[in-house]
Amino acid sequence: MDLGIRGKKGLVCAASKGLGRACAEALAEAGVDLVVNARGAEALEATAQEIAARHGVAVTPVAADITTGEGRAAVLEALGGQADILVNNAGGPPPGTWTDWSREDFIKAIDANMLTAIALMQALVPGMMERGWGRVVNITSQSVRSPIAVLGLSNTARAGLTGFVAGMSRQVAPHGVVVNNLLPGIHATDRAVSLDSGVAKAEGIGLDEARRRREATIPTRSYGRPEDFGAACAFLCSQQARFMVGQNILLDGGALNVSV
Ligand code: NAP
């Protein structure tokens, strides 16, 4: 399927590896010129070069912490202040227990997984509205639908972003801007290895056994593949997604038993 977005300009945040990288790959395959971001310069440069070489699009790496004002300013400068497509992403907060988290922990999580995405939408969506076309995908989590107790910091921040998008996406839709959230269940990335390592340690089992036990809880009996996640993201950025507004789309292999 031709997604109809060849020649558009996009920003993918937190994209040197994992789900962000997969979104960047899929958008590049559709012909989108990209600015990609992550903190670690070396891995980011290599990712940008690989994607550009494979798909023949321009890929500009900006090594910066996207959760800081300076980081966002650097990324926006590389874009010349405008983009047609925005994929919001950042690392997830650490697990823990509800009694452990301080005000500072909450502020950090809310900054990373709520306010950063909102700031980038506030910076880039007005230009999309003026030009009459735009697409935004916020990578959130299945925990928005079914909160995971040990990920309370993530639950809190992502619930706030979800509420914001529910209102804002309807306000910008008349101007041709489509905003949606993509909710990953467990996917085979470094984040999954780190979550499984935590389980392995807590349960006194090996990493493989922790993964096997988690896979057994998923109807597909396997972890999601980043490339499939990226393809879903690219579709949400396509011309054909014009009628999908303000949705929270779950990619979890059927793990959550939700009827709507
Ligand atoms: P990942 O494989 O660990 O990759 C994270 C990427 O984000 C890396 O490129 C990392 O590069 C970059 N990054 C992290 N913090 C950043 C920051 N402050 N500024 C800029 N770049 C940053 O993680 P993932 O699995 O792709 O997860 C992506 C998001 O989806 C996370 O929020 C995660 O919580 C959520 N999620 C993932 C899963 C899953 O199963 N994978 C499930 C539910 C939700 P640097 O470290 O070099 O910055």
Coordinates of C-alpha atoms and ligand atoms in Angstrom, one line a residue:
M1 CA 0.0 0.0 0.0
D2 CA 1.3 3.5 -0.9
L3 CA 0.9 5.5 2.3
G4 CA 1.0 8.8 0.3
I5 CA 3.5 10.5 2.5
R6 CA 6.7 10.4 0.3
G7 CA 8.5 13.7 0.7
K8 CA 6.9 14.7 4.0
K9 CA 9.2 15.7 6.9
G10 CA 9.0 13.9 10.2
L11 CA 10.5 13.9 13.7
V12 CA 10.9 10.6 15.6
C13 CA 12.0 11.0 19.2
A14 CA 14.0 8.4 21.2
A15 CA 14.7 6.5 18.0
S16 CA 18.2 5.0 18.1
K17 CA 16.8 1.6 18.9
G18 CA 13.6 -0.2 19.9
L19 CA 10.2 1.0 19.0
G20 CA 11.2 4.5 18.1
R21 CA 13.8 3.2 15.7
A22 CA 11.2 0.8 14.1
C23 CA 8.9 3.8 13.6
A24 CA 11.7 5.7 11.9
E25 CA 12.5 2.8 9.6
A26 CA 8.9 2.4 8.6
L27 CA 8.4 6.1 7.9
A28 CA 11.7 6.2 5.9
E29 CA 10.5 3.2 3.9
A30 CA 7.4 5.3 3.0
G31 CA 9.7 8.1 1.8
V32 CA 9.6 10.4 4.8
D33 CA 12.7 12.6 5.4
L34 CA 13.5 12.4 9.1
V35 CA 15.1 14.1 12.1
V36 CA 15.8 11.3 14.7
N37 CA 16.8 11.8 18.3
A38 CA 18.3 9.9 21.2
R39 CA 20.8 10.8 23.9
G40 CA 23.7 8.5 22.9
A41 CA 25.3 10.1 19.8
E42 CA 27.2 7.0 18.6
A43 CA 24.2 4.6 18.3
L44 CA 22.0 7.4 16.9
E45 CA 24.5 8.3 14.2
A46 CA 24.8 4.6 13.2
T47 CA 21.0 4.3 13.1
A48 CA 20.6 7.4 11.0
Q49 CA 23.2 6.3 8.5
E50 CA 21.7 2.8 8.2
I51 CA 18.2 4.1 7.7
A52 CA 19.2 6.7 5.1
A53 CA 21.3 4.2 3.2
R54 CA 18.5 1.6 3.2
H55 CA 15.7 3.9 2.1
G56 CA 17.3 6.8 0.3
V57 CA 15.8 9.5 2.4
A58 CA 17.5 12.3 4.4
V59 CA 17.9 11.3 8.1
T60 CA 19.4 14.0 10.4
P61 CA 20.5 12.7 13.9
V62 CA 20.2 15.1 16.9
A63 CA 21.8 13.7 20.0
A64 CA 19.9 15.3 22.9
D65 CA 17.8 14.5 25.9
I66 CA 14.3 15.1 24.6
T67 CA 12.9 15.5 28.1
T68 CA 14.8 18.8 28.5
G69 CA 14.0 22.2 27.1
E70 CA 17.5 22.4 25.5
G71 CA 17.0 19.0 23.9
R72 CA 13.7 19.9 22.4
A73 CA 15.1 23.3 21.1
A74 CA 18.0 21.4 19.4
V75 CA 15.6 19.0 17.7
L76 CA 13.2 21.9 16.6
E77 CA 16.2 23.8 15.2
A78 CA 17.2 20.8 13.1
L79 CA 13.6 20.7 11.7
G80 CA 13.7 24.5 10.9
G81 CA 10.7 24.8 13.3
Q82 CA 8.3 22.6 11.3
A83 CA 7.4 19.0 10.6
D84 CA 4.5 17.2 8.9
I85 CA 4.8 14.1 11.1
L86 CA 5.7 13.9 14.8
V87 CA 6.3 10.6 16.7
N88 CA 6.6 11.3 20.4
N89 CA 8.6 8.8 22.4
A90 CA 11.0 8.7 25.4
G91 CA 12.4 6.0 27.8
G92 CA 9.9 4.6 30.3
P93 CA 10.2 5.4 34.0
P94 CA 11.7 2.7 36.3
P95 CA 9.5 0.2 38.2
G96 CA 8.9 0.4 41.9
T97 CA 6.4 0.5 44.7
W98 CA 3.9 3.2 45.3
T99 CA 5.3 4.2 48.7
D100 CA 8.8 4.7 47.3
W101 CA 8.1 7.5 44.8
S102 CA 8.9 11.1 45.8
R103 CA 7.5 14.3 44.3
E104 CA 10.8 14.5 42.3
D105 CA 10.2 11.0 40.9
F106 CA 6.7 12.0 39.8
I107 CA 7.9 15.3 38.2
K108 CA 10.6 13.4 36.3
A109 CA 8.2 10.9 34.9
I110 CA 5.5 13.5 34.1
D111 CA 8.2 15.6 32.3
A112 CA 9.4 12.6 30.3
N113 CA 6.2 10.8 29.4
M114 CA 3.6 13.6 29.4
L115 CA 4.9 17.2 29.2
T116 CA 7.6 16.5 26.6
A117 CA 5.1 15.1 24.2
I118 CA 2.7 18.0 24.9
A119 CA 5.5 20.6 24.4
L120 CA 6.5 19.1 21.0
M121 CA 2.8 19.0 19.9
Q122 CA 2.5 22.7 21.0
A123 CA 5.6 23.5 19.0
L124 CA 4.8 21.6 15.8
V125 CA 1.0 21.2 15.5
P126 CA 0.2 24.9 14.9
G127 CA 2.3 24.8 11.7
M128 CA 0.6 21.6 10.6
M129 CA -2.8 23.3 11.1
E130 CA -1.7 26.3 9.1
R131 CA -0.6 24.0 6.2
G132 CA -3.7 21.9 6.6
W133 CA -2.0 18.5 7.1
G134 CA -0.3 16.7 9.9
R135 CA 0.1 13.5 11.8
V136 CA 1.1 12.8 15.4
V137 CA 1.6 9.5 17.0
N138 CA 2.4 9.3 20.8
I139 CA 4.0 6.0 21.9
T140 CA 2.4 5.3 25.3
S141 CA 1.7 1.9 26.8
Q142 CA -0.8 -0.9 27.3
S143 CA -0.7 0.2 30.9
V144 CA -3.0 3.1 29.8
R145 CA -5.7 0.5 29.3
S146 CA -4.8 -1.7 32.2
P147 CA -2.4 -0.1 34.7
I148 CA 0.5 -2.2 35.9
A149 CA 1.1 -1.6 39.6
V150 CA 4.9 -1.7 39.6
L151 CA 4.9 0.9 36.7
G152 CA 2.9 3.5 38.8
L153 CA 5.1 6.4 37.6
S154 CA 4.4 5.4 34.0
N155 CA 0.7 4.9 34.7
T156 CA 0.4 8.4 36.2
A157 CA 2.2 10.2 33.5
R158 CA 0.7 8.4 30.5
A159 CA -2.8 8.8 31.9
G160 CA -2.3 12.6 31.8
L161 CA -1.1 12.5 28.2
T162 CA -4.0 10.3 27.2
G163 CA -6.5 12.8 28.7
F164 CA -4.8 15.7 27.0
V165 CA -4.8 14.0 23.6
A166 CA -8.5 13.1 24.0
G167 CA -9.4 16.8 24.0
M168 CA -6.7 18.3 21.8
S169 CA -7.0 15.7 18.9
R170 CA -10.6 16.7 18.4
Q171 CA -9.7 20.4 18.3
V172 CA -7.0 20.1 15.6
A173 CA -8.9 17.5 13.4
P174 CA -10.8 20.2 11.5
H175 CA -7.5 21.5 10.2
G176 CA -6.3 18.2 8.8
V177 CA -4.2 17.2 11.7
V178 CA -4.7 13.6 13.0
V179 CA -3.4 12.7 16.5
N180 CA -3.4 9.2 17.9
N181 CA -1.7 7.2 20.6
L182 CA -0.1 3.8 20.0
L183 CA -0.1 1.5 23.0
P184 CA 2.6 -1.2 23.0
G185 CA 2.2 -4.4 25.0
I186 CA 5.5 -6.3 25.5
H187 CA 7.8 -6.0 22.5
A188 CA 11.2 -7.6 22.0
T189 CA 13.4 -4.5 22.7
D190 CA 16.0 -3.7 25.4
R191 CA 13.1 -2.4 27.6
A192 CA 11.7 -5.9 27.6
V193 CA 15.1 -7.4 28.5
S194 CA 15.3 -5.0 31.4
L195 CA 11.7 -5.7 32.6
D196 CA 12.4 -9.5 32.3
S197 CA 15.7 -9.1 34.2
G198 CA 13.7 -7.5 37.1
V199 CA 11.3 -10.5 37.2
A200 CA 14.2 -13.0 36.9
K201 CA 15.9 -11.4 39.9
A202 CA 12.8 -11.1 42.0
E203 CA 11.7 -14.8 41.3
G204 CA 15.2 -16.3 41.4
I205 CA 14.9 -17.7 37.8
G206 CA 16.8 -17.2 34.6
L207 CA 16.1 -14.5 32.0
D208 CA 14.9 -17.1 29.4
E209 CA 12.5 -18.6 32.0
A210 CA 11.1 -15.1 32.8
R211 CA 10.5 -14.5 29.1
R212 CA 8.9 -17.9 28.6
R213 CA 6.5 -17.3 31.5
R214 CA 5.5 -13.9 30.1
E215 CA 5.0 -15.3 26.6
A216 CA 2.7 -17.9 28.0
T217 CA 0.3 -15.1 29.1
I218 CA 0.0 -13.7 25.6
P219 CA -2.5 -15.2 23.2
T220 CA 0.1 -15.0 20.3
R221 CA 2.6 -16.8 22.7
S222 CA 5.3 -14.4 21.6
Y223 CA 6.6 -10.8 22.1
G224 CA 5.7 -8.2 19.5
R225 CA 8.2 -7.4 16.8
P226 CA 9.4 -3.8 16.7
E227 CA 9.0 -3.8 12.8
D228 CA 5.3 -4.6 13.1
F229 CA 4.9 -1.8 15.6
G230 CA 6.7 0.6 13.2
A231 CA 4.4 -0.4 10.4
A232 CA 1.3 0.4 12.5
C233 CA 2.9 3.8 13.3
A234 CA 3.6 4.5 9.7
F235 CA -0.1 3.7 8.9
L236 CA -1.3 6.2 11.5
C237 CA 0.9 8.8 9.7
S238 CA -0.5 7.9 6.3
Q239 CA -3.1 9.7 4.1
Q240 CA -5.4 6.7 4.8
A241 CA -5.5 7.4 8.5
R242 CA -7.4 10.7 8.1
F243 CA -10.5 9.3 9.8
M244 CA -8.8 7.8 12.8
V245 CA -8.8 10.6 15.4
G246 CA -7.9 10.6 19.1
Q247 CA -7.7 6.8 19.3
N248 CA -5.7 4.6 21.7
I249 CA -4.6 1.6 19.7
L250 CA -3.4 -1.4 21.5
L251 CA -0.7 -3.7 20.1
D252 CA -0.3 -6.4 22.6
G253 CA -0.9 -9.8 21.0
G254 CA -4.3 -9.9 22.7
A255 CA -2.8 -9.9 26.2
L256 CA -5.4 -7.6 27.7
N257 CA -8.9 -9.0 27.6
V258 CA -10.7 -5.8 26.6
S259 CA -13.8 -5.8 24.4
V260 CA -13.5 -2.2 23.2
Ligands
NAP1 P1 14.3 0.9 24.3 O1 14.5 -0.3 23.4 O2 15.0 0.9 25.6 O3 14.7 2.2 23.5 C1 14.6 3.5 24.0 C2 15.1 4.5 23.0 O4 14.8 5.8 23.6 C3 16.6 4.5 22.8 O5 16.9 4.9 21.5 C4 17.1 5.5 23.8 O6 18.4 6.0 23.4 C5 16.0 6.6 23.6 N1 15.8 7.4 24.8 C6 15.5 7.1 26.1 N2 15.4 8.1 26.9 C7 15.6 9.2 26.1 C8 15.6 10.6 26.3 N3 15.4 11.1 27.5 N4 15.8 11.5 25.2 C9 16.0 11.0 24.0 N5 16.0 9.6 23.7 C10 15.8 8.8 24.7 O7 12.8 1.1 24.6 P2 11.5 0.7 23.8 O8 11.1 -0.7 24.2 O9 11.6 1.1 22.4 O10 10.3 1.6 24.5 C11 9.9 2.9 24.0 C12 8.8 3.4 24.9 O11 7.7 2.4 24.8 C13 9.2 3.5 26.3 O12 8.5 4.7 26.9 C14 8.6 2.3 27.0 O13 8.3 2.5 28.3 C15 7.3 2.1 26.2 N6 6.9 0.7 26.2 C16 7.7 -0.3 25.8 C17 7.2 -1.6 25.8 C18 8.1 -2.8 25.4 O14 7.7 -3.9 25.6 N7 9.2 -2.6 24.7 C19 5.9 -1.9 26.4 C20 5.2 -0.8 26.8 C21 5.6 0.5 26.8 P3 19.4 6.7 24.5 O15 19.4 5.8 25.7 O16 20.7 6.8 23.8 O17 18.8 8.1 24.8

